[in-house]
CSV table of C-alpha atoms in Angstrom, one decimal:
chain,number,residue,atom,x,y,z
A,16,MET,CA,12.8,-25.9,-24.7
A,17,LEU,CA,9.5,-24.8,-24.0
A,18,PHE,CA,8.4,-27.9,-23.1
A,19,GLN,CA,11.4,-27.9,-20.3
A,20,GLN,CA,10.1,-24.0,-19.0
A,21,ILE,CA,6.8,-25.8,-18.8
A,22,ALA,CA,7.8,-28.5,-17.0
A,23,ARG,CA,9.9,-26.3,-14.9
A,24,ASN,CA,6.8,-23.7,-14.4
A,25,LYS,CA,4.7,-27.1,-13.2
A,26,ARG,CA,7.0,-27.8,-10.6
A,27,ARG,CA,7.5,-24.3,-9.3
A,28,THR,CA,3.6,-23.4,-9.6
A,29,LEU,CA,3.1,-26.7,-7.3
A,30,TYR,CA,6.0,-25.6,-4.7
A,31,VAL,CA,4.0,-22.7,-4.6
A,32,MET,CA,0.5,-23.9,-4.2
A,33,ILE,CA,2.2,-26.3,-1.6
A,34,ALA,CA,3.4,-23.1,0.7
A,35,PHE,CA,0.4,-20.8,0.1
A,36,PHE,CA,-1.6,-24.2,2.0
A,37,LEU,CA,0.9,-24.3,4.4
A,38,LEU,CA,0.8,-20.8,5.1
A,39,VAL,CA,-3.3,-20.7,5.7
A,40,ILE,CA,-2.4,-23.8,8.3
A,41,LEU,CA,0.1,-22.4,10.1
A,42,ILE,CA,-1.6,-18.9,10.4
A,43,GLY,CA,-4.7,-20.8,11.7
A,44,ALA,CA,-3.0,-22.8,14.4
A,45,SER,CA,-0.8,-19.2,15.3
A,46,ILE,CA,-4.6,-17.7,15.9
A,47,GLY,CA,-5.5,-21.0,18.2
A,48,TYR,CA,-2.6,-21.4,20.0
A,49,VAL,CA,-2.4,-17.6,21.0
A,50,PHE,CA,-5.8,-16.2,21.1
A,51,PHE,CA,-7.9,-19.5,21.8
A,52,ASN,CA,-5.7,-21.8,23.3
A,53,SER,CA,-6.0,-24.6,21.1
A,54,THR,CA,-4.1,-25.3,17.6
A,55,GLY,CA,-6.5,-27.7,16.5
A,56,ALA,CA,-9.3,-24.9,16.5
A,57,GLY,CA,-7.2,-22.8,14.9
A,58,ILE,CA,-6.4,-25.0,12.2
A,59,LEU,CA,-10.5,-25.7,12.2
A,60,LEU,CA,-11.3,-22.5,11.9
A,61,ALA,CA,-8.6,-21.6,8.5
A,62,ALA,CA,-10.6,-24.5,7.0
A,63,VAL,CA,-13.8,-23.9,7.4
A,64,ILE,CA,-13.0,-20.0,6.1
A,65,GLY,CA,-10.5,-21.1,2.9
A,66,THR,CA,-13.0,-23.8,1.9
A,67,PHE,CA,-15.8,-20.9,1.8
A,68,TYR,CA,-13.7,-18.3,-0.1
A,69,MET,CA,-12.6,-21.3,-1.9
A,70,LEU,CA,-16.0,-22.3,-3.3
A,71,SER,CA,-17.2,-18.4,-4.0
A,72,MET,CA,-14.4,-17.7,-5.9
A,73,LEU,CA,-14.7,-20.9,-8.0
A,74,ALA,CA,-18.2,-20.6,-8.6
A,75,ARG,CA,-18.1,-17.0,-9.2
A,76,SER,CA,-14.6,-15.5,-10.2
A,77,THR,CA,-15.2,-13.9,-13.2
A,78,ASP,CA,-18.4,-11.7,-11.7
A,79,ILE,CA,-16.2,-11.5,-8.5
A,80,VAL,CA,-13.1,-10.2,-10.2
A,81,MET,CA,-14.2,-8.4,-13.2
A,82,GLY,CA,-16.4,-5.9,-10.7
A,83,MET,CA,-13.6,-5.3,-9.1
A,84,ASN,CA,-11.7,-3.8,-12.2
A,85,ASN,CA,-14.7,-2.0,-13.0
A,86,ALA,CA,-15.0,-4.3,-16.5
A,87,LYS,CA,-18.5,-4.2,-18.8
A,88,GLU,CA,-19.4,-7.2,-20.2
A,89,ILE,CA,-20.0,-7.4,-24.7
A,90,LYS,CA,-23.0,-8.7,-24.9
A,91,GLN,CA,-23.2,-8.9,-29.0
A,92,GLU,CA,-19.7,-8.8,-31.0
A,93,SER,CA,-21.2,-5.4,-32.8
A,94,ASP,CA,-20.6,-3.3,-30.1
A,95,PHE,CA,-16.5,-4.0,-30.8
A,96,PRO,CA,-16.3,-6.7,-33.8
A,97,GLU,CA,-12.3,-6.6,-34.2
A,98,LEU,CA,-12.2,-7.1,-30.5
A,99,TRP,CA,-14.7,-9.8,-30.8
A,100,HIS,CA,-13.2,-11.4,-34.0
A,101,ILE,CA,-9.4,-11.8,-32.5
A,102,ILE,CA,-10.7,-13.8,-29.4
A,103,GLU,CA,-12.8,-16.0,-31.1
A,104,ASP,CA,-10.3,-16.6,-34.1
A,105,MET,CA,-7.3,-17.3,-30.6
A,106,ALA,CA,-10.2,-19.5,-28.6
A,107,LEU,CA,-10.5,-21.7,-31.8
A,108,VAL,CA,-6.9,-22.1,-32.6
A,109,GLY,CA,-6.7,-22.8,-28.9
A,110,LYS,CA,-9.1,-25.4,-28.8
A,111,VAL,CA,-11.1,-23.9,-25.9
A,112,PRO,CA,-14.5,-22.6,-26.3
A,113,MET,CA,-15.7,-18.7,-26.8
A,114,PRO,CA,-14.6,-17.0,-23.4
A,115,ARG,CA,-16.9,-14.1,-22.4
A,116,VAL,CA,-15.7,-10.6,-23.5
A,117,PHE,CA,-15.3,-7.5,-20.3
A,118,THR,CA,-14.0,-4.3,-21.9
A,119,ILE,CA,-12.4,-1.4,-19.0
A,120,ASP,CA,-13.0,2.1,-19.3
A,121,ASP,CA,-9.7,3.0,-19.0
A,122,GLU,CA,-7.5,4.7,-21.4
A,123,SER,CA,-3.6,2.9,-20.1
A,124,PRO,CA,-3.8,-0.5,-22.8
A,125,ASN,CA,-3.8,-3.7,-20.8
A,126,ALA,CA,-5.3,-7.2,-20.3
A,127,PHE,CA,-6.1,-10.1,-18.4
A,128,ALA,CA,-8.0,-13.3,-18.1
A,129,THR,CA,-10.0,-15.0,-15.1
A,130,GLY,CA,-12.4,-17.8,-14.9
A,131,ARG,CA,-12.1,-21.1,-12.5
A,132,ASP,CA,-11.7,-23.1,-16.0
A,133,PRO,CA,-11.9,-23.0,-19.6
A,134,GLU,CA,-15.6,-23.5,-19.7
A,135,HIS,CA,-15.8,-20.7,-17.8
A,136,SER,CA,-13.4,-18.2,-19.1
A,137,ALA,CA,-13.4,-15.2,-19.4
A,138,VAL,CA,-11.1,-11.8,-21.3
A,139,ALA,CA,-10.8,-8.4,-20.4
A,140,VAL,CA,-9.0,-5.7,-22.2
A,141,THR,CA,-9.1,-1.9,-21.8
A,142,LYS,CA,-10.3,0.9,-23.9
A,143,GLY,CA,-6.7,1.6,-24.3
A,144,LEU,CA,-5.3,-1.2,-25.7
A,145,LEU,CA,-8.4,-1.7,-28.1
A,146,THR,CA,-7.1,2.7,-29.1
A,147,ARG,CA,-3.5,2.1,-28.9
A,148,LEU,CA,-2.7,-1.4,-30.9
A,149,ASN,CA,-2.8,-2.6,-34.2
A,150,ARG,CA,-5.0,-5.8,-35.1
A,151,GLU,CA,-1.2,-8.0,-35.1
A,152,GLU,CA,-0.7,-6.6,-31.0
A,153,LEU,CA,-3.9,-6.6,-30.2
A,154,GLU,CA,-3.8,-11.0,-31.7
A,155,GLY,CA,-0.3,-11.0,-29.8
A,156,VAL,CA,-2.3,-9.5,-26.3
A,157,VAL,CA,-5.5,-11.8,-27.0
A,158,ALA,CA,-3.3,-15.3,-27.8
A,159,HIS,CA,-1.3,-14.8,-24.3
A,160,GLU,CA,-4.7,-14.6,-22.4
A,161,VAL,CA,-6.2,-16.9,-24.3
A,162,SER,CA,-2.6,-18.9,-23.1
A,163,HIS,CA,-3.4,-18.6,-19.5
A,164,ILE,CA,-7.1,-20.3,-20.5
A,165,ARG,CA,-5.9,-23.1,-22.0
A,166,ASN,CA,-3.4,-24.2,-19.3
A,167,TYR,CA,-5.1,-23.7,-16.7
A,168,ASP,CA,-3.2,-20.4,-15.6
A,169,ILE,CA,-6.9,-19.0,-14.9
A,170,ARG,CA,-7.8,-21.4,-12.3
A,171,LEU,CA,-4.1,-21.1,-9.8
A,172,GLN,CA,-4.6,-17.5,-10.1
A,173,THR,CA,-8.4,-17.7,-8.6
A,174,THR,CA,-7.0,-20.0,-6.6
A,175,ALA,CA,-4.2,-18.2,-5.5
A,176,LEU,CA,-6.4,-14.9,-4.9
A,177,ALA,CA,-9.0,-16.9,-3.0
A,178,LEU,CA,-5.6,-17.8,-0.2
A,179,VAL,CA,-4.7,-14.9,-0.1
A,180,SER,CA,-8.0,-13.5,0.7
A,181,VAL,CA,-8.4,-16.5,3.1
A,182,ILE,CA,-5.4,-14.9,4.7
A,183,SER,CA,-6.4,-11.9,5.1
A,184,ALA,CA,-9.9,-12.9,6.7
A,185,LEU,CA,-7.2,-14.9,9.5
A,186,VAL,CA,-4.7,-11.8,10.4
A,187,ASN,CA,-7.9,-9.8,10.8
A,188,ILE,CA,-9.5,-12.4,13.6
A,189,GLY,CA,-6.4,-12.6,14.9
A,190,TYR,CA,-5.9,-8.8,15.0
A,191,ASN,CA,-9.3,-8.6,16.5
A,192,SER,CA,-9.1,-11.2,18.7
A,193,PHE,CA,-6.1,-9.1,20.3
A,194,TRP,CA,-8.6,-6.0,20.9
A,195,TRP,CA,-11.1,-7.7,22.3
A,196,GLY,CA,-9.4,-9.6,25.0
A,197,GLY,CA,-8.8,-13.1,23.1
A,198,ASP,CA,-5.0,-13.2,23.9
A,199,ARG,CA,-5.6,-14.4,27.8
A,200,ARG,CA,-3.3,-17.3,26.5
A,201,ARG,CA,-0.5,-14.7,26.2
A,202,ASP,CA,-0.3,-14.3,30.4
A,203,ASN,CA,-0.3,-17.9,30.8
A,204,ASP,CA,1.5,-19.9,28.5
A,205,LYS,CA,5.1,-20.5,29.5
A,206,ASN,CA,6.5,-20.4,26.3
A,207,GLY,CA,6.8,-16.8,25.8
A,208,ILE,CA,9.0,-17.6,22.0
A,209,ALA,CA,6.1,-19.7,20.7
A,210,VAL,CA,4.2,-17.4,21.4
A,211,LEU,CA,6.2,-14.2,19.8
A,212,LEU,CA,7.0,-16.7,16.4
A,213,SER,CA,2.8,-17.2,16.3
A,214,ILE,CA,2.1,-13.3,16.6
A,215,VAL,CA,5.4,-12.6,14.1
A,216,LEU,CA,4.1,-14.7,12.0
A,217,LEU,CA,0.5,-13.1,12.3
A,218,ILE,CA,2.0,-9.9,11.6
A,219,LEU,CA,4.1,-11.1,8.0
A,220,GLY,CA,1.5,-13.8,6.5
A,221,PRO,CA,-0.1,-10.9,4.5
A,222,ILE,CA,3.4,-9.8,3.0
A,223,ALA,CA,4.5,-13.9,2.7
A,224,ALA,CA,1.5,-14.3,0.8
A,225,SER,CA,1.9,-12.1,-1.5
A,226,LEU,CA,5.1,-12.8,-2.5
A,227,ALA,CA,4.4,-16.3,-3.2
A,228,GLN,CA,1.2,-14.5,-5.3
A,229,MET,CA,3.5,-12.7,-7.3
A,230,ALA,CA,6.1,-14.8,-7.8
A,231,LEU,CA,3.5,-17.4,-9.0
A,232,SER,CA,2.0,-15.2,-11.7
A,233,ARG,CA,6.2,-13.9,-13.2
A,234,ASN,CA,6.5,-17.9,-13.9
A,235,ARG,CA,3.2,-18.2,-15.6
A,236,GLU,CA,3.8,-15.1,-18.0
A,237,PHE,CA,6.7,-16.4,-19.8
A,238,LEU,CA,4.6,-19.8,-20.1
A,239,ALA,CA,1.8,-17.5,-21.4
A,240,ASP,CA,4.2,-15.8,-23.7
A,241,ALA,CA,5.3,-18.8,-25.2
A,242,SER,CA,2.4,-20.3,-25.6
A,243,ALA,CA,1.2,-17.1,-27.4
A,244,ILE,CA,3.9,-17.4,-30.0
A,245,GLU,CA,2.3,-21.0,-30.0
A,246,LEU,CA,-0.6,-19.5,-31.4
A,247,THR,CA,0.1,-16.3,-33.7
A,248,ARG,CA,3.4,-17.8,-35.1
A,249,ASN,CA,4.3,-14.1,-34.8
A,250,PRO,CA,6.5,-12.9,-31.8
A,251,GLN,CA,7.1,-9.2,-33.4
A,252,GLY,CA,3.3,-8.6,-32.3
A,253,LEU,CA,3.3,-9.7,-28.8
A,254,ILE,CA,6.8,-7.8,-28.9
A,255,SER,CA,5.3,-4.4,-30.3
A,256,ALA,CA,2.6,-4.9,-27.7
A,257,LEU,CA,4.8,-5.5,-24.6
A,258,GLU,CA,6.7,-2.1,-25.5
A,259,LYS,CA,3.6,0.0,-26.0
A,260,ILE,CA,2.2,-1.3,-22.8
A,261,SER,CA,5.9,-0.7,-21.0
A,262,SER,CA,5.8,2.7,-21.7
A,263,SER,CA,1.6,3.6,-21.0
A,264,GLU,CA,0.6,5.3,-17.9
A,265,PRO,CA,-1.0,3.7,-15.0
A,266,MET,CA,-3.8,2.0,-15.1
A,267,GLN,CA,-6.6,4.0,-12.8
A,268,SER,CA,-9.3,1.1,-12.5
A,269,ALA,CA,-7.3,-1.9,-11.9
A,270,ASP,CA,-7.9,-3.4,-8.3
A,271,PRO,CA,-4.5,-4.2,-6.5
A,272,SER,CA,-5.3,-7.0,-5.3
A,273,SER,CA,-5.7,-8.5,-9.4
A,274,SER,CA,-3.0,-6.9,-10.1
A,275,SER,CA,-1.1,-10.3,-11.0
A,276,LEU,CA,-3.9,-11.2,-13.5
A,277,TYR,CA,-2.8,-8.2,-16.3
A,278,ILE,CA,-0.8,-9.0,-18.8
A,279,ALA,CA,1.7,-6.5,-17.5
A,280,ASN,CA,1.7,-4.6,-14.1
A,281,PRO,CA,-1.3,-2.4,-14.3
A,282,PHE,CA,0.5,0.4,-11.4
A,283,LYS,CA,3.6,0.4,-13.4
A,284,GLY,CA,5.6,0.7,-9.9
A,285,ASP,CA,9.2,0.4,-10.1
A,286,SER,CA,10.3,-1.9,-7.0
A,287,TRP,CA,13.2,-1.2,-5.3
A,288,THR,CA,14.1,-5.0,-5.7
A,289,HIS,CA,12.5,-7.4,-8.3
A,290,LEU,CA,11.2,-9.9,-5.5
A,291,PHE,CA,8.1,-7.2,-5.0
A,292,ASP,CA,7.4,-7.5,-9.1
A,293,THR,CA,4.1,-8.8,-10.2
A,294,HIS,CA,5.1,-9.6,-13.7
A,295,PRO,CA,8.7,-10.6,-15.1
A,296,PRO,CA,10.7,-7.2,-16.2
A,297,THR,CA,9.6,-6.3,-20.2
A,298,ASP,CA,12.9,-6.6,-21.6
A,299,GLU,CA,14.0,-9.7,-20.1
A,300,ARG,CA,10.2,-11.0,-21.2
A,301,ILE,CA,11.1,-9.3,-24.8
A,302,ALA,CA,14.5,-10.4,-25.0
A,303,ARG,CA,13.2,-14.5,-24.7
A,304,LEU,CA,11.0,-14.0,-27.2
A,305,LYS,CA,12.8,-12.4,-30.1
A,306,LYS,CA,14.8,-15.5,-29.4
A,307,MET,CA,11.2,-17.5,-30.7
């Protein structure tokens, strides 16, 4: 069952990433068509900006994401010995290098992992996680995050975060071009429907990118939960941790653009539809864990 879920999630991940890249190309083409009289110029602009953002994120993803979430690095195990040893143990069991360790000064219990690969990874936990969870529960959370590292989810999420930033930057360029008078093509172009569709794409592009990022996150959380149990051999630890995290207050330090990285939604917002959730429902995650 686990291997079937892994294969299914990998296929879904591939589809979402293809959709991301197509969206970047379409938005670039729309900007070129509406504002610069050339779809090719727009696609080239998207490629240049995309390459810049991607290389920047892959080179400095850990420092960027940790800075966005006000995380501080632990340089020595004596500062938080229990946390350090648990991460060290889970990394050893998961056969990945010891990640960098960060803490976030927030009373809400939560955690996330980031980085471009297992050799350049990091785990961050909130102060609330350390004070409210016992060792068994903390091991379950850390195993979940180490599983993200081992499964290369961190690279995938970093890439998705960079692509969302690219789409936002391209849309901002489109809006600025509109106000700077770069929309003259609309006055002369006979194909009004194509222009209208391009403008609609610019408006809805960021929403579509956010939805794709959320779908990507939901798919990977189930797999990380299952992989965590493979490391700890103890479903109850993660089950109890998720129950405590889901019933806690919202975080104050989390950055909205990186909320999908956390083990649970740091803002606790209940949307009118699960389409807009950054994470799968906690009850569903717990139900799956109880079957293992």
